[in-house]
């Protein structure tokens, strides 16, 4: 089971985020807006241009994961939602839930504080970093969350515009 397959309910609470996300791959970078909503029954991720034009919609519910690419010819490869879902879950899901999922793959996630910032690392079966997430000091609604993948050399710079966390489930 991959991280993308974790159920929306496994987050443990409801979550609604509006974010500005800059994706960087090699020397190329693009910014789009994400609207993310997680309830116990479903996860929805919508990507919009900076002007608000819908690019894609990803929905995960009891029937699985569905992606509607609304502008296939103009969509940017770095923002393919099916690739990003696991990274988002790695950033927002509880560490224990992530490690239970990663165990059979002989991978693990660890957290540490570096220069006053919380850092979450995804380690392969040899202990090498595959992914690094650096959280902003003071909370998600204050600074920039950075997701950096080492196996696929890309980086996401995420600024949360609005966050609403619901009751625990």
Tab-separated table of C-alpha atoms in Angstrom:
chain	number	residue	atom	x	y	z
A	1	UNK	CA	0.000	0.000	0.000
A	2	UNK	CA	1.477	3.350	-1.023
A	3	UNK	CA	1.011	6.617	0.852
A	4	UNK	CA	-1.378	7.846	-1.844
A	5	UNK	CA	-3.693	4.958	-0.914
A	6	UNK	CA	-4.069	6.045	2.727
A	7	UNK	CA	-7.755	6.732	3.364
A	8	UNK	CA	-8.947	10.288	3.992
A	9	UNK	CA	-10.221	9.145	7.428
A	10	UNK	CA	-6.670	8.090	8.416
A	11	UNK	CA	-5.712	11.782	8.700
A	12	UNK	CA	-7.666	11.789	11.963
A	13	UNK	CA	-9.438	15.128	11.473
A	14	UNK	CA	-11.007	17.220	8.754
A	15	UNK	CA	-8.816	19.721	6.917
A	16	UNK	CA	-9.395	22.480	4.378
A	17	UNK	CA	-6.451	24.324	2.831
A	18	UNK	CA	-6.070	27.028	0.188
A	19	UNK	CA	-2.470	27.122	-0.974
A	20	UNK	CA	-0.137	28.737	-3.450
A	21	UNK	CA	2.238	26.026	-4.668
A	22	UNK	CA	5.395	26.627	-6.666
A	23	UNK	CA	6.778	23.520	-8.307
A	24	UNK	CA	10.403	23.506	-9.415
A	25	UNK	CA	11.905	20.837	-11.664
A	26	UNK	CA	15.474	21.468	-12.819
A	27	UNK	CA	15.478	25.119	-13.964
A	28	UNK	CA	11.737	25.170	-14.685
A	29	UNK	CA	9.189	26.461	-12.185
A	30	UNK	CA	5.433	27.061	-12.167
A	31	UNK	CA	2.984	28.344	-9.576
A	32	UNK	CA	-0.610	27.213	-9.208
A	33	UNK	CA	-3.242	27.362	-6.491
A	34	UNK	CA	-4.409	24.241	-4.670
A	35	UNK	CA	-7.693	23.819	-2.855
A	36	UNK	CA	-7.516	20.748	-0.606
A	37	UNK	CA	-10.400	19.358	1.411
A	38	UNK	CA	-10.185	16.228	3.546
A	39	UNK	CA	-13.203	14.777	5.346
A	40	UNK	CA	-13.661	11.316	6.828
A	41	UNK	CA	-15.319	10.183	3.587
A	42	UNK	CA	-13.343	11.923	0.868
A	43	UNK	CA	-10.282	13.886	-0.173
A	44	UNK	CA	-10.547	16.470	-2.953
A	45	UNK	CA	-7.606	18.342	-4.467
A	46	UNK	CA	-8.278	20.970	-7.128
A	47	UNK	CA	-5.494	22.727	-9.032
A	48	UNK	CA	-6.180	26.201	-10.418
A	49	UNK	CA	-4.149	28.676	-12.422
A	50	UNK	CA	-3.250	31.901	-10.646
A	51	UNK	CA	-6.260	33.410	-12.468
A	52	UNK	CA	-8.571	30.735	-11.022
A	53	UNK	CA	-8.984	28.561	-14.130
A	54	UNK	CA	-9.355	24.880	-13.116
A	55	UNK	CA	-6.511	22.610	-14.261
A	56	UNK	CA	-7.366	19.332	-12.554
A	57	UNK	CA	-9.466	17.714	-9.880
A	58	UNK	CA	-8.413	14.679	-7.879
A	59	UNK	CA	-10.942	12.898	-5.674
A	60	UNK	CA	-10.298	9.987	-3.331
A	61	UNK	CA	-13.312	8.265	-1.800
A	62	UNK	CA	-14.538	4.736	-1.054
A	63	UNK	CA	-14.385	3.948	-4.786
A	64	UNK	CA	-10.697	4.847	-5.105
A	65	UNK	CA	-8.805	7.737	-6.674
A	66	UNK	CA	-10.137	9.591	-9.731
A	67	UNK	CA	-8.312	12.327	-11.616
A	68	UNK	CA	-9.986	14.707	-14.038
A	69	UNK	CA	-7.360	16.565	-16.052
A	70	UNK	CA	-9.347	19.583	-17.209
A	71	UNK	CA	-6.635	21.159	-19.365
A	72	UNK	CA	-4.497	18.215	-20.462
A	73	UNK	CA	-2.606	20.127	-23.148
A	74	UNK	CA	-1.700	23.018	-20.848
A	75	UNK	CA	-1.103	21.088	-17.634
A	76	UNK	CA	2.405	21.200	-16.257
A	77	UNK	CA	4.107	17.836	-15.703
A	78	UNK	CA	5.360	18.720	-12.219
A	79	UNK	CA	1.783	19.239	-11.009
A	80	UNK	CA	0.359	15.880	-12.076
A	81	UNK	CA	-1.929	15.276	-9.086
A	82	UNK	CA	-1.456	11.517	-8.964
A	83	UNK	CA	2.264	12.134	-8.319
A	84	UNK	CA	1.632	14.766	-5.655
A	85	UNK	CA	-0.922	12.921	-3.527
A	86	UNK	CA	1.668	10.812	-1.697
A	87	UNK	CA	3.810	13.887	-1.006
A	88	UNK	CA	0.826	15.741	0.458
A	89	UNK	CA	-0.035	12.803	2.683
A	90	UNK	CA	3.604	12.540	3.748
A	91	UNK	CA	3.431	16.202	4.810
A	92	UNK	CA	0.053	16.250	6.581
A	93	UNK	CA	-0.746	12.721	7.827
A	94	UNK	CA	0.363	11.566	11.306
A	95	UNK	CA	3.864	10.076	11.438
A	96	UNK	CA	2.620	6.845	13.038
A	97	UNK	CA	0.073	6.295	10.246
A	98	UNK	CA	2.744	6.908	7.616
A	99	UNK	CA	5.187	4.470	9.216
A	100	UNK	CA	2.548	1.732	9.485
A	101	UNK	CA	2.037	2.085	5.739
A	102	UNK	CA	5.746	2.274	4.891
A	103	UNK	CA	6.801	-0.689	7.060
A	104	UNK	CA	6.078	-3.437	4.503
A	105	UNK	CA	8.122	-1.488	1.924
A	106	UNK	CA	11.053	-1.342	4.373
A	107	UNK	CA	10.945	2.443	4.379
A	108	UNK	CA	10.331	4.803	7.270
A	109	UNK	CA	9.659	8.416	8.095
A	110	UNK	CA	11.459	10.293	10.853
A	111	UNK	CA	11.163	13.780	12.279
A	112	UNK	CA	13.877	16.009	13.663
A	113	UNK	CA	14.366	19.673	14.451
A	114	UNK	CA	16.998	21.446	12.337
A	115	UNK	CA	17.765	25.133	12.951
A	116	UNK	CA	14.507	25.501	14.842
A	117	UNK	CA	12.379	24.001	12.048
A	118	UNK	CA	10.623	20.646	12.079
A	119	UNK	CA	11.923	18.402	9.291
A	120	UNK	CA	10.286	15.146	8.210
A	121	UNK	CA	12.406	12.712	6.185
A	122	UNK	CA	11.371	9.697	4.141
A	123	UNK	CA	14.171	7.132	4.292
A	124	UNK	CA	14.596	4.162	1.966
A	125	UNK	CA	15.588	0.679	3.143
A	126	UNK	CA	19.269	1.777	3.135
A	127	UNK	CA	18.588	4.815	5.329
A	128	UNK	CA	19.034	7.268	2.440
A	129	UNK	CA	16.747	10.308	2.194
A	130	UNK	CA	14.183	10.061	-0.594
A	131	UNK	CA	12.122	13.060	0.461
A	132	UNK	CA	12.547	15.954	2.871
A	133	UNK	CA	9.779	18.175	4.197
A	134	UNK	CA	10.651	21.363	6.052
A	135	UNK	CA	7.789	22.882	8.035
A	136	UNK	CA	7.503	26.604	8.717
A	137	UNK	CA	8.208	27.827	12.236
A	138	UNK	CA	4.965	28.911	13.870
A	139	UNK	CA	2.536	26.798	11.867
A	140	UNK	CA	1.316	26.117	8.355
A	141	UNK	CA	-0.543	29.392	8.018
A	142	UNK	CA	2.558	31.510	8.723
A	143	UNK	CA	5.378	30.429	6.430
A	144	UNK	CA	6.472	28.193	3.617
A	145	UNK	CA	6.369	24.401	3.710
A	146	UNK	CA	9.027	22.927	1.408
A	147	UNK	CA	8.815	19.416	-0.048
A	148	UNK	CA	11.998	18.234	-1.741
A	149	UNK	CA	12.288	14.895	-3.492
A	150	UNK	CA	15.712	13.430	-4.135
A	151	UNK	CA	14.730	10.425	-6.267
A	152	UNK	CA	12.861	12.732	-8.691
A	153	UNK	CA	14.669	16.050	-8.471
A	154	UNK	CA	11.818	18.424	-7.760
A	155	UNK	CA	10.809	20.828	-5.054
A	156	UNK	CA	7.438	22.187	-3.967
A	157	UNK	CA	7.231	25.484	-2.113
A	158	UNK	CA	3.838	25.669	-0.431
A	159	UNK	CA	2.369	28.810	1.119
A	160	UNK	CA	-0.920	28.295	2.879
A	161	UNK	CA	-3.401	31.088	2.246
A	162	UNK	CA	-6.166	29.732	4.457
A	163	UNK	CA	-6.351	26.717	6.779
A	164	UNK	CA	-9.350	25.270	8.573
A	165	UNK	CA	-8.862	22.190	10.705
A	166	UNK	CA	-11.986	20.341	11.749
A	167	UNK	CA	-12.700	18.185	14.797
A	168	UNK	CA	-10.824	14.953	15.313
A	169	UNK	CA	-12.515	11.874	13.911
